[in-house]
PDB file of C-alpha atoms in Angstrom:
ATOM      1  CA  UNK A 119      99.253 121.755 153.119  1.00  0.00           C
ATOM      2  CA  UNK A 120      99.716 123.934 150.140  1.00  0.00           C
ATOM      3  CA  UNK A 121     101.632 122.477 147.183  1.00  0.00           C
ATOM      4  CA  UNK A 122     102.533 123.368 143.718  1.00  0.00           C
ATOM      5  CA  UNK A 123     104.043 120.010 142.840  1.00  0.00           C
ATOM      6  CA  UNK A 124     102.699 116.631 142.090  1.00  0.00           C
ATOM      7  CA  UNK A 125     103.516 114.346 145.142  1.00  0.00           C
ATOM      8  CA  UNK A 126     100.662 112.091 146.329  1.00  0.00           C
ATOM      9  CA  UNK A 127     101.753 111.117 149.903  1.00  0.00           C
ATOM     10  CA  UNK A 128     104.399 111.578 152.621  1.00  0.00           C
ATOM     11  CA  UNK A 129     106.210 108.913 154.327  1.00  0.00           C
ATOM     12  CA  UNK A 130     107.088 109.738 157.898  1.00  0.00           C
ATOM     13  CA  UNK A 131     109.066 107.949 160.619  1.00  0.00           C
ATOM     14  CA  UNK A 132     110.916 108.784 163.845  1.00  0.00           C
ATOM     15  CA  UNK A 133     114.320 107.434 164.202  1.00  0.00           C
ATOM     16  CA  UNK A 134     117.563 107.686 166.247  1.00  0.00           C
ATOM     17  CA  UNK A 135     119.412 111.012 165.811  1.00  0.00           C
ATOM     18  CA  UNK A 136     122.212 110.563 163.255  1.00  0.00           C
ATOM     19  CA  UNK A 137     124.551 113.491 163.405  1.00  0.00           C
ATOM     20  CA  UNK A 138     128.134 114.318 163.196  1.00  0.00           C
ATOM     21  CA  UNK A 139     130.063 117.606 162.729  1.00  0.00           C
ATOM     22  CA  UNK A 140     129.365 120.896 164.439  1.00  0.00           C
ATOM     23  CA  UNK A 141     125.924 122.690 164.537  1.00  0.00           C
ATOM     24  CA  UNK A 142     126.219 126.018 162.788  1.00  0.00           C
ATOM     25  CA  UNK A 143     122.702 127.627 162.748  1.00  0.00           C
ATOM     26  CA  UNK A 144     121.360 130.758 164.016  1.00  0.00           C
ATOM     27  CA  UNK A 145     118.221 132.878 163.761  1.00  0.00           C
ATOM     28  CA  UNK A 146     118.114 136.657 164.087  1.00  0.00           C
ATOM     29  CA  UNK A 147     121.711 136.364 165.637  1.00  0.00           C
ATOM     30  CA  UNK A 148     120.448 133.840 168.184  1.00  0.00           C
ATOM     31  CA  UNK A 149     122.483 130.671 167.739  1.00  0.00           C
ATOM     32  CA  UNK A 150     121.054 127.241 168.143  1.00  0.00           C
ATOM     33  CA  UNK A 151     123.122 125.311 170.711  1.00  0.00           C
ATOM     34  CA  UNK A 152     121.863 121.748 170.466  1.00  0.00           C
ATOM     35  CA  UNK A 153     119.728 119.235 168.664  1.00  0.00           C
ATOM     36  CA  UNK A 154     117.368 117.133 170.730  1.00  0.00           C
ATOM     37  CA  UNK A 155     119.196 113.806 171.282  1.00  0.00           C
ATOM     38  CA  UNK A 156     115.848 111.865 171.588  1.00  0.00           C
ATOM     39  CA  UNK A 157     115.663 111.406 167.788  1.00  0.00           C
ATOM     40  CA  UNK A 158     114.645 112.965 164.479  1.00  0.00           C
ATOM     41  CA  UNK A 159     111.528 112.835 162.270  1.00  0.00           C
ATOM     42  CA  UNK A 160     111.985 111.863 158.644  1.00  0.00           C
ATOM     43  CA  UNK A 161     109.212 113.318 156.312  1.00  0.00           C
ATOM     44  CA  UNK A 162     109.712 112.469 152.607  1.00  0.00           C
ATOM     45  CA  UNK A 163     107.349 112.998 149.672  1.00  0.00           C
ATOM     46  CA  UNK A 164     107.035 110.225 147.074  1.00  0.00           C
ATOM     47  CA  UNK A 165     107.902 112.881 144.469  1.00  0.00           C
ATOM     48  CA  UNK A 166     109.725 116.199 144.632  1.00  0.00           C
ATOM     49  CA  UNK A 167     107.239 119.115 145.287  1.00  0.00           C
ATOM     50  CA  UNK A 168     108.104 122.375 143.594  1.00  0.00           C
ATOM     51  CA  UNK A 169     107.055 124.366 146.501  1.00  0.00           C
ATOM     52  CA  UNK A 170     105.315 123.452 149.714  1.00  0.00           C
ATOM     53  CA  UNK A 171     104.148 124.894 152.951  1.00  0.00           C
ATOM     54  CA  UNK A 172     102.614 122.814 155.726  1.00  0.00           C
ATOM     55  CA  UNK A 173     101.538 122.806 159.274  1.00  0.00           C
ATOM     56  CA  UNK A 174     103.290 120.516 161.748  1.00  0.00           C
ATOM     57  CA  UNK A 175     102.198 119.076 165.072  1.00  0.00           C
ATOM     58  CA  UNK A 176     104.542 116.965 167.022  1.00  0.00           C
ATOM     59  CA  UNK A 177     104.239 115.215 170.296  1.00  0.00           C
ATOM     60  CA  UNK A 178     107.114 116.457 172.492  1.00  0.00           C
ATOM     61  CA  UNK A 179     106.336 115.098 176.010  1.00  0.00           C
ATOM     62  CA  UNK A 180     109.272 112.766 175.794  1.00  0.00           C
ATOM     63  CA  UNK A 181     111.789 115.439 174.792  1.00  0.00           C
ATOM     64  CA  UNK A 182     113.665 116.978 177.784  1.00  0.00           C
ATOM     65  CA  UNK A 183     114.703 120.541 178.238  1.00  0.00           C
ATOM     66  CA  UNK A 184     112.181 122.252 175.879  1.00  0.00           C
ATOM     67  CA  UNK A 185     111.208 125.737 176.944  1.00  0.00           C
ATOM     68  CA  UNK A 186     108.424 127.621 175.219  1.00  0.00           C
ATOM     69  CA  UNK A 187     109.758 129.904 172.488  1.00  0.00           C
ATOM     70  CA  UNK A 188     113.362 128.593 172.909  1.00  0.00           C
ATOM     71  CA  UNK A 189     113.109 125.746 170.577  1.00  0.00           C
ATOM     72  CA  UNK A 190     111.962 125.201 166.888  1.00  0.00           C
ATOM     73  CA  UNK A 191     111.759 122.612 164.266  1.00  0.00           C
ATOM     74  CA  UNK A 192     114.857 122.491 162.070  1.00  0.00           C
ATOM     75  CA  UNK A 193     115.454 120.402 158.804  1.00  0.00           C
ATOM     76  CA  UNK A 194     118.068 118.894 156.683  1.00  0.00           C
ATOM     77  CA  UNK A 195     118.208 116.564 153.599  1.00  0.00           C
ATOM     78  CA  UNK A 196     117.071 113.031 154.452  1.00  0.00           C
ATOM     79  CA  UNK A 197     120.392 111.438 153.517  1.00  0.00           C
ATOM     80  CA  UNK A 198     122.409 113.839 155.658  1.00  0.00           C
ATOM     81  CA  UNK A 199     123.904 113.061 159.081  1.00  0.00           C
ATOM     82  CA  UNK A 200     126.042 116.275 159.040  1.00  0.00           C
ATOM     83  CA  UNK A 201     125.092 118.869 161.692  1.00  0.00           C
ATOM     84  CA  UNK A 202     126.207 121.673 159.416  1.00  0.00           C
ATOM     85  CA  UNK A 203     123.247 120.814 157.108  1.00  0.00           C
ATOM     86  CA  UNK A 204     120.490 121.704 159.602  1.00  0.00           C
ATOM     87  CA  UNK A 205     118.462 124.778 158.499  1.00  0.00           C
ATOM     88  CA  UNK A 206     115.207 126.284 159.202  1.00  0.00           C
ATOM     89  CA  UNK A 207     112.640 128.551 157.404  1.00  0.00           C
ATOM     90  CA  UNK A 208     110.411 130.772 159.502  1.00  0.00           C
ATOM     91  CA  UNK A 209     111.679 129.091 162.649  1.00  0.00           C
ATOM     92  CA  UNK A 210     109.960 131.473 164.885  1.00  0.00           C
ATOM     93  CA  UNK A 211     112.290 131.908 167.837  1.00  0.00           C
ATOM     94  CA  UNK A 212     111.338 135.562 168.150  1.00  0.00           C
ATOM     95  CA  UNK A 213     107.707 134.791 167.937  1.00  0.00           C
ATOM     96  CA  UNK A 214     105.445 136.335 170.542  1.00  0.00           C
ATOM     97  CA  UNK A 215     104.959 133.779 173.358  1.00  0.00           C
ATOM     98  CA  UNK A 216     101.115 134.531 173.379  1.00  0.00           C
ATOM     99  CA  UNK A 217     100.705 133.201 169.768  1.00  0.00           C
ATOM    100  CA  UNK A 218     101.696 129.730 170.717  1.00  0.00           C
ATOM    101  CA  UNK A 219     104.277 129.329 168.068  1.00  0.00           C
ATOM    102  CA  UNK A 220     107.188 127.194 169.252  1.00  0.00           C
ATOM    103  CA  UNK A 221     105.406 126.318 172.466  1.00  0.00           C
ATOM    104  CA  UNK A 222     103.784 123.214 173.753  1.00  0.00           C
ATOM    105  CA  UNK A 223      99.967 123.516 173.566  1.00  0.00           C
ATOM    106  CA  UNK A 224      99.314 122.097 177.019  1.00  0.00           C
ATOM    107  CA  UNK A 225      98.466 118.529 175.813  1.00  0.00           C
ATOM    108  CA  UNK A 226     102.109 117.518 174.997  1.00  0.00           C
ATOM    109  CA  UNK A 227     102.167 118.727 171.440  1.00  0.00           C
ATOM    110  CA  UNK A 228     104.133 121.366 169.609  1.00  0.00           C
ATOM    111  CA  UNK A 229     102.787 123.093 166.493  1.00  0.00           C
ATOM    112  CA  UNK A 230     104.267 125.260 163.792  1.00  0.00           C
ATOM    113  CA  UNK A 231     102.276 126.707 160.974  1.00  0.00           C
ATOM    114  CA  UNK A 232     103.315 127.526 157.273  1.00  0.00           C
ATOM    115  CA  UNK A 233     106.678 125.615 157.515  1.00  0.00           C
ATOM    116  CA  UNK A 234     108.354 125.436 154.195  1.00  0.00           C
TER     117      UNK A 234
END
């Protein structure tokens, strides 16, 4: 994790998906059509970082309907339950399938590098 801020730790939890409104998110003219209903991760720093890039690795075996390079990690403010707040940075939907971005790694995990 690269950080230019002063946070000391991250709180993480997996919780039920809280969402209302209409999803309005696209990447390179490809619309996202759904958010996985299995739940959502909450990742919060104890202090606001000024900038951050991090690598993510999530267990995805219990998520249904995921196809390699047809899904990505999206984010929104922790306190939001509005679907219009979902966004992504460097989502990678157009990534080369051979690089393993937005793909399960064969052991049930999904990884994404340099997320911000």
